[in-house]
XYZ file of C-alpha atoms in Angstrom:
496
model
C -0.171 -0.268 0.091
C 1.150 3.674 -0.932
C 2.052 5.907 1.759
C -0.114 8.819 1.674
C 1.675 12.065 1.360
C 0.779 15.764 2.938
C 3.810 17.490 0.934
C 6.513 16.455 -2.182
C 9.608 18.623 -2.825
C 10.945 18.156 -5.453
C 14.739 18.172 -5.769
C 17.459 17.305 -2.875
C 19.983 20.284 -2.378
C 19.991 22.997 0.527
C 16.594 24.745 -0.159
C 14.465 21.632 -0.994
C 16.062 20.074 2.279
C 15.239 23.018 3.915
C 11.648 22.632 2.445
C 11.236 18.833 3.580
C 12.736 19.308 7.350
C 10.555 22.694 7.842
C 6.991 20.774 6.594
C 7.602 18.144 8.289
C 8.373 20.145 11.606
C 4.779 21.421 10.758
C 3.083 17.785 10.790
C 3.232 16.655 7.468
C 4.464 13.400 5.857
C 6.812 14.214 3.430
C 8.512 12.834 0.578
C 11.251 14.681 -1.190
C 12.094 12.916 -5.173
C 15.946 13.592 -6.507
C 16.601 12.794 -9.755
C 20.188 11.678 -9.324
C 21.724 8.630 -7.515
C 22.273 8.536 -4.064
C 25.957 9.092 -4.734
C 25.439 12.615 -6.697
C 22.773 13.914 -4.159
C 22.212 17.170 -3.461
C 22.237 19.342 -6.580
C 24.395 22.537 -6.735
C 24.537 23.065 -2.765
C 26.881 19.549 -3.052
C 29.376 21.627 -4.301
C 29.149 24.978 -2.866
C 32.347 26.931 -0.972
C 29.691 27.205 1.967
C 29.800 30.609 2.258
C 26.479 31.611 3.273
C 25.797 35.645 3.901
C 23.557 36.636 6.614
C 22.504 39.852 8.705
C 23.689 40.044 12.264
C 24.156 42.446 14.773
C 27.561 41.804 16.348
C 29.613 38.732 17.481
C 27.303 37.751 20.387
C 24.697 36.801 17.011
C 27.284 34.321 15.609
C 28.395 32.926 18.907
C 24.462 31.293 19.290
C 25.383 29.610 16.108
C 28.922 28.698 16.224
C 30.143 28.569 19.528
C 33.179 30.014 20.961
C 35.117 30.345 24.375
C 35.426 33.504 25.616
C 39.148 33.016 25.199
C 38.827 32.883 21.539
C 36.275 35.461 21.379
C 38.574 37.894 22.935
C 41.184 37.369 19.739
C 38.020 37.919 17.261
C 37.085 41.827 15.817
C 33.743 41.122 13.765
C 32.107 44.315 12.687
C 28.293 43.881 12.664
C 26.651 43.369 9.480
C 22.991 44.492 9.186
C 19.924 44.010 7.412
C 20.438 47.795 6.050
C 24.298 46.307 4.535
C 22.471 43.523 3.827
C 19.767 45.588 1.239
C 22.727 47.646 0.349
C 25.113 45.205 -1.158
C 21.970 44.047 -2.630
C 20.540 46.417 -3.832
C 23.544 47.889 -5.251
C 25.150 44.750 -7.414
C 21.936 44.522 -9.016
C 21.737 47.445 -9.605
C 18.473 48.305 -7.474
C 16.377 45.242 -9.438
C 15.966 42.878 -6.577
C 12.680 42.230 -6.423
C 11.952 44.540 -2.374
C 9.568 42.265 -1.451
C 11.604 39.033 -2.041
C 14.670 40.997 -0.936
C 13.240 42.275 2.534
C 12.111 38.315 3.035
C 15.735 36.833 2.146
C 17.173 40.219 4.116
C 14.679 40.225 7.936
C 14.786 36.178 7.688
C 18.546 35.286 7.713
C 19.414 35.277 11.018
C 16.447 33.058 12.107
C 17.123 31.073 9.322
C 20.685 30.864 10.015
C 19.715 29.763 13.946
C 16.609 27.657 12.221
C 19.503 25.401 10.723
C 21.893 25.174 13.429
C 19.190 23.446 15.459
C 18.365 21.158 12.754
C 21.981 20.379 12.731
C 23.766 22.324 10.519
C 27.375 22.686 11.240
C 29.096 25.972 10.608
C 32.067 27.434 12.037
C 33.673 30.765 10.960
C 35.410 31.912 7.511
C 38.557 32.160 8.816
C 40.699 31.170 4.833
C 38.657 33.659 3.075
C 37.055 36.971 5.160
C 39.398 37.356 7.818
C 43.026 39.069 8.176
C 45.067 38.859 11.254
C 46.330 41.903 13.265
C 47.890 42.277 16.454
C 46.820 39.282 17.552
C 43.216 38.869 16.683
C 41.206 37.814 13.885
C 39.399 41.182 12.183
C 36.630 39.706 9.526
C 35.591 41.642 7.067
C 33.198 41.582 3.566
C 30.265 40.501 5.648
C 30.550 37.134 4.784
C 32.167 35.640 7.961
C 30.495 32.489 8.575
C 30.395 29.517 6.702
C 28.882 25.110 6.657
C 31.237 23.240 8.102
C 33.199 20.843 5.553
C 31.676 23.091 2.646
C 28.525 21.862 0.467
C 29.768 18.318 1.641
C 29.040 19.059 5.313
C 25.811 21.010 4.352
C 23.983 17.634 2.764
C 25.226 15.645 5.114
C 24.252 17.721 8.204
C 20.370 17.979 6.368
C 20.102 14.387 5.299
C 20.935 13.613 8.589
C 17.883 15.602 9.747
C 15.885 14.479 7.164
C 16.529 10.699 8.734
C 15.855 11.526 12.086
C 12.269 13.133 11.545
C 11.782 10.095 8.800
C 11.485 11.557 5.543
C 11.297 9.526 2.880
C 13.739 10.098 -0.265
C 13.359 8.603 -3.524
C 16.574 8.598 -5.572
C 16.696 7.789 -9.389
C 13.628 9.767 -9.545
C 13.258 12.127 -12.208
C 9.879 14.130 -11.847
C 8.160 15.292 -15.187
C 5.213 16.666 -14.307
C 2.688 18.594 -12.293
C -0.979 16.998 -12.207
C -3.499 19.227 -11.625
C -7.311 19.414 -10.926
C -9.277 22.354 -11.523
C -6.073 24.624 -11.049
C -4.650 22.988 -7.781
C -1.683 20.924 -7.498
C -2.755 16.962 -6.694
C 0.562 15.063 -7.228
C 3.360 14.780 -9.303
C 3.983 12.266 -12.121
C 7.715 10.991 -11.480
C 9.754 8.537 -14.005
C 12.340 6.170 -12.006
C 13.461 3.125 -13.695
C 12.139 4.019 -17.046
C 7.952 3.723 -15.357
C 6.182 6.421 -14.753
C 4.877 7.001 -11.381
C 2.230 9.109 -10.015
C 2.307 10.036 -6.449
C -0.185 11.997 -4.962
C -0.274 15.040 -2.368
C -2.190 18.219 -1.688
C 0.938 19.825 -2.217
C 4.040 20.439 -3.834
C 7.434 22.232 -3.377
C 9.937 22.823 -6.460
C 13.317 23.027 -5.442
C 15.432 21.149 -8.503
C 17.131 24.240 -9.429
C 17.420 26.418 -12.276
C 18.440 24.978 -16.225
C 22.227 25.954 -16.033
C 22.923 22.435 -17.326
C 20.324 22.380 -20.203
C 22.253 23.373 -23.026
C 19.201 24.334 -25.349
C 17.452 26.996 -22.939
C 21.099 28.220 -22.095
C 20.959 29.140 -25.923
C 17.590 30.274 -26.149
C 17.194 32.363 -22.960
C 20.846 34.051 -22.710
C 22.334 33.800 -25.808
C 24.335 31.105 -28.241
C 27.257 31.800 -26.619
C 26.716 30.297 -22.910
C 26.260 26.846 -25.017
C 30.312 26.871 -24.699
C 30.413 27.767 -20.692
C 31.077 24.468 -18.442
C 28.549 23.642 -15.845
C 30.499 24.286 -11.981
C 27.951 22.320 -10.123
C 25.222 19.269 -11.033
C 24.402 17.620 -14.100
C 20.973 17.047 -13.282
C 19.904 21.308 -13.273
C 18.300 21.255 -16.584
C 15.035 23.243 -15.754
C 12.947 20.316 -14.846
C 10.908 22.729 -11.953
C 10.715 25.726 -13.792
C 8.987 23.676 -16.955
C 6.881 21.900 -14.768
C 6.052 25.757 -12.859
C 5.190 27.307 -15.595
C 2.742 23.898 -17.467
C 0.897 25.174 -14.425
C 0.965 28.605 -15.763
C 2.928 29.691 -13.393
C 4.618 33.364 -14.641
C 8.355 33.925 -15.474
C 10.221 36.101 -13.479
C 13.635 37.825 -13.169
C 16.633 38.486 -15.587
C 16.203 35.295 -17.898
C 19.072 36.245 -19.963
C 21.184 36.636 -17.080
C 23.437 33.936 -14.882
C 25.649 33.809 -11.789
C 28.802 32.764 -13.641
C 32.502 32.727 -13.008
C 36.129 32.710 -14.177
C 37.084 29.233 -13.561
C 40.084 26.591 -14.308
C 40.445 25.950 -17.990
C 40.674 22.444 -17.290
C 37.619 22.084 -15.087
C 35.415 19.223 -15.263
C 32.352 20.154 -18.243
C 30.015 19.254 -15.174
C 30.461 19.026 -11.531
C 33.151 15.922 -10.563
C 31.007 14.305 -7.176
C 34.475 13.041 -6.736
C 35.877 16.244 -6.095
C 33.158 17.992 -4.524
C 34.239 21.755 -3.171
C 34.946 25.050 -4.554
C 38.153 23.801 -5.772
C 38.456 25.151 -9.507
C 37.659 28.415 -8.756
C 40.459 31.039 -8.906
C 39.046 33.974 -6.743
C 42.299 35.820 -6.606
C 41.960 38.283 -8.855
C 41.671 41.094 -7.106
C 45.210 41.174 -6.909
C 46.269 40.288 -10.114
C 45.499 41.203 -13.803
C 42.789 39.580 -16.482
C 44.312 39.353 -19.772
C 42.720 38.056 -22.937
C 43.880 36.441 -25.850
C 44.794 39.776 -27.883
C 46.872 40.546 -24.930
C 44.354 43.227 -23.419
C 42.931 43.459 -20.010
C 38.720 43.914 -20.174
C 37.831 44.455 -16.515
C 38.464 46.653 -13.377
C 39.827 44.229 -11.383
C 40.107 45.515 -8.429
C 36.638 47.700 -8.640
C 35.436 45.973 -5.728
C 36.075 42.996 -3.503
C 35.216 39.329 -5.157
C 32.050 38.665 -3.224
C 30.797 41.290 -5.417
C 32.373 40.966 -8.757
C 33.247 37.283 -9.117
C 29.575 35.916 -9.751
C 29.181 38.863 -12.987
C 33.411 38.836 -14.577
C 32.578 34.726 -15.615
C 30.280 36.583 -18.277
C 33.555 39.044 -19.281
C 35.129 36.087 -19.639
C 32.809 34.027 -21.782
C 33.001 37.681 -24.298
C 36.815 37.132 -24.646
C 38.360 35.581 -27.922
C 38.149 31.855 -27.949
C 36.087 32.401 -24.424
C 39.344 32.753 -21.960
C 41.474 35.036 -20.336
C 44.230 34.364 -18.304
C 44.937 36.105 -14.313
C 48.445 37.236 -14.075
C 50.463 37.316 -10.903
C 54.026 38.241 -10.237
C 56.247 36.349 -7.101
C 55.422 39.739 -4.703
C 51.738 38.604 -4.839
C 51.591 34.736 -5.200
C 51.938 33.932 -1.882
C 48.596 36.035 -1.467
C 46.515 33.534 -3.336
C 44.103 31.276 -1.926
C 44.292 27.983 -1.554
C 42.934 27.068 -4.622
C 46.211 28.046 -6.995
C 48.418 25.468 -4.565
C 45.595 22.563 -5.136
C 47.137 20.042 -7.978
C 44.012 20.210 -10.605
C 45.202 24.466 -10.980
C 46.442 24.971 -14.245
C 49.705 26.887 -13.951
C 51.816 28.962 -16.650
C 55.148 30.053 -15.294
C 58.158 31.786 -16.717
C 61.106 34.247 -15.428
C 60.009 36.826 -18.155
C 57.201 38.213 -19.784
C 58.247 37.572 -23.132
C 58.770 33.580 -21.941
C 55.085 33.969 -20.435
C 53.576 35.266 -23.296
C 54.407 32.550 -25.747
C 53.557 29.915 -23.143
C 49.699 31.593 -23.101
C 49.975 32.236 -26.934
C 48.789 35.877 -26.695
C 49.812 38.716 -28.265
C 53.078 39.035 -27.404
C 53.253 42.768 -28.732
C 49.831 43.490 -27.627
C 50.669 41.972 -24.182
C 53.870 43.631 -23.185
C 52.010 46.908 -23.788
C 49.159 46.211 -21.926
C 51.697 45.722 -18.896
C 53.535 48.493 -19.050
C 51.286 50.508 -19.703
C 49.866 49.174 -16.597
C 52.974 49.450 -14.492
C 53.224 53.114 -15.211
C 49.915 54.176 -14.251
C 49.905 52.424 -11.151
C 50.192 55.244 -8.344
C 51.524 55.282 -5.152
C 49.904 54.621 -1.941
C 49.372 51.761 1.087
C 48.647 48.826 -0.319
C 45.827 46.550 2.257
C 43.982 43.682 0.601
C 41.388 43.492 3.439
C 40.187 46.816 2.400
C 39.400 49.195 -0.696
C 43.102 50.832 -0.393
C 42.275 53.264 -3.379
C 45.547 52.471 -4.196
C 44.548 52.273 -7.973
C 45.844 53.332 -11.582
C 45.474 56.668 -13.321
C 45.154 57.048 -17.086
C 44.632 53.564 -18.457
C 41.267 52.293 -19.558
C 40.010 49.801 -18.033
C 41.355 51.532 -14.591
C 42.874 49.084 -11.604
C 40.334 50.731 -8.608
C 42.178 49.218 -6.229
C 45.338 46.884 -5.316
C 47.356 47.840 -7.902
C 51.248 46.769 -7.820
C 53.747 46.688 -10.566
C 53.832 43.174 -11.963
C 57.664 43.556 -12.305
C 59.155 40.777 -9.838
C 59.693 37.205 -11.772
C 58.406 34.522 -11.872
C 55.821 35.286 -13.456
C 52.503 33.199 -13.378
C 49.202 32.907 -15.377
C 46.334 31.327 -14.801
C 43.786 30.027 -17.813
C 40.682 30.580 -17.539
C 36.957 29.838 -19.270
C 33.511 30.803 -17.830
C 31.817 28.053 -15.553
C 27.802 28.808 -14.979
C 26.878 28.421 -11.598
C 23.387 29.096 -11.485
C 20.335 30.869 -13.566
C 19.099 34.259 -12.541
C 15.268 33.695 -14.425
C 12.936 31.442 -12.178
C 9.472 31.988 -11.300
C 7.397 34.457 -9.595
C 7.017 33.552 -5.720
C 5.877 35.335 -2.976
C 7.561 35.907 0.398
C 5.538 32.699 1.512
C 7.468 30.736 -1.116
C 3.337 30.903 -3.373
C 4.219 30.329 -6.864
C 2.128 33.021 -8.512
C 0.348 32.840 -11.936
C 0.657 35.604 -15.074
C -2.358 37.665 -13.154
C 0.126 36.759 -9.586
C -2.568 35.008 -8.038
C -1.124 31.526 -5.963
C -1.527 28.438 -7.427
C -3.328 26.374 -5.221
C -0.686 23.954 -3.269
C 2.519 24.686 -5.047
C 5.172 25.914 -4.098
C 9.223 26.734 -5.118
C 12.130 27.400 -3.548
C 16.236 28.048 -4.321
C 17.403 28.401 -7.910
C 13.865 28.549 -9.005
C 12.397 31.962 -7.682
C 13.075 34.536 -9.489
C 13.288 38.350 -9.056
C 16.335 38.447 -6.320
C 19.313 38.493 -8.361
C 19.802 40.827 -11.608
C 23.430 41.145 -13.212
C 25.451 39.676 -9.753
C 24.827 38.774 -6.803
C 26.539 39.431 -2.946
C 28.670 36.268 -2.470
C 26.893 33.888 -0.029
C 23.330 35.329 -0.438
C 22.451 31.937 -2.752
C 22.756 29.845 0.106
C 20.897 32.048 2.268
C 17.973 32.397 -0.272
C 17.672 28.934 -1.118
C 17.799 28.249 2.754
C 15.137 31.303 3.721
C 12.354 30.683 0.973
C 13.114 26.462 1.417
C 12.350 26.697 5.339
C 9.031 29.170 4.162
C 7.845 27.264 1.012
C 7.859 23.909 3.468
C 6.018 25.407 6.353
C 3.789 26.797 3.851
C 3.042 23.732 2.132
C 2.290 21.643 5.841
C 0.059 24.436 6.852
C -1.781 24.394 3.316
C -1.909 20.823 3.263
C -2.915 20.607 6.793
C -6.467 23.065 5.653
C -7.123 21.386 2.624
C -7.138 18.025 5.026
C -9.641 19.717 7.032
C -12.060 21.298 5.313
């Protein structure tokens, strides 16, 4: 006899599992459908670096999530990151286009959602490595991103699955949801495929949290432009837009920036889709603000020092995609090389090294004359000032285009290093219209009865760019909310 479910969750990443846990906490019998096999569960969340953006008032607020002794706390300088700070960052990088209602839900619920995740057994730690520096015996944090999940996305997915198992949530693997069952405008179940067989499971409410369409070449090309066919997929191969298609077929309104996405400059030799055997964000190259970005023509094409990498990395991937051969290089010299993040030291990192710029140009196979002219012009444009990579130091250039606004050091100390890049897509910004309560809205912006969505499927929050760590936070906030709403809707239906 088939078990009766109150809520079906499509997907098994951070947003989906937060939905499932919240629904179960609210009394629902929950089924999770994971398209991939168990060893490839977790969606894009499995591949995340784990940094998660949250508004908080002080270190005491952080200590409620991450246990610290008084002695440890004494050695930490933690500037506050208020809701106003979070909102200002989000609106600045999205050029003011983030939906105010959705942005407010994300920001205002961020801290309580982090605290709730910790209660569910998700382990957090301080983001020492990427968001702090040591000075006068203390760790000084900066950039509004002091928290990360322990053991990155691998730990996050393990912790959420442990909690789901404790709560008795059923998870079916190798189960690809293909259609919603509708009756007079209401959701009544899901059609899925298991081992080539079609199965229908009934439930009064469904949460779609199966990611965006970044792993679907045809949808990328159609919605974002033909050049996006060449992008590699940084995360799971299973995010091909299934949930979005199901929602649109049920009458959902398309929403957000459908021609935009989160993408980064990633190692040229990174796998074409995320490798579950090498989890974690190991192919990224995030120290570009300390060096130069050069294309095959030997020219710079962005202001590498425009802002901290948290606020530029998600838009510079598409700038790499625009370059000849869909390729670029990150360039550093000996004085900067020791400052680079640890991904540059991994055996997976592709690097070219030479004792002269002329030799390096030959290895890079770029226009040597233009390359040397670019470096010379840059070196001459570098201004005096105090170099400090932990703040926007204002040590920039004058008289060149594009400028380098911060962290400009002359590139003149051998050996020289070039890291070849291509564009890796993380997720698309376009999705469906969702209310702050997680309800999927139709073309008239009315809720589709019984249908909810969370995670990358929520359109309207991110445009053009993305404050680092806010995707995980959005997935958790809207996941928890969607699961709660779906459970309450199901209970209301059962009591009628």
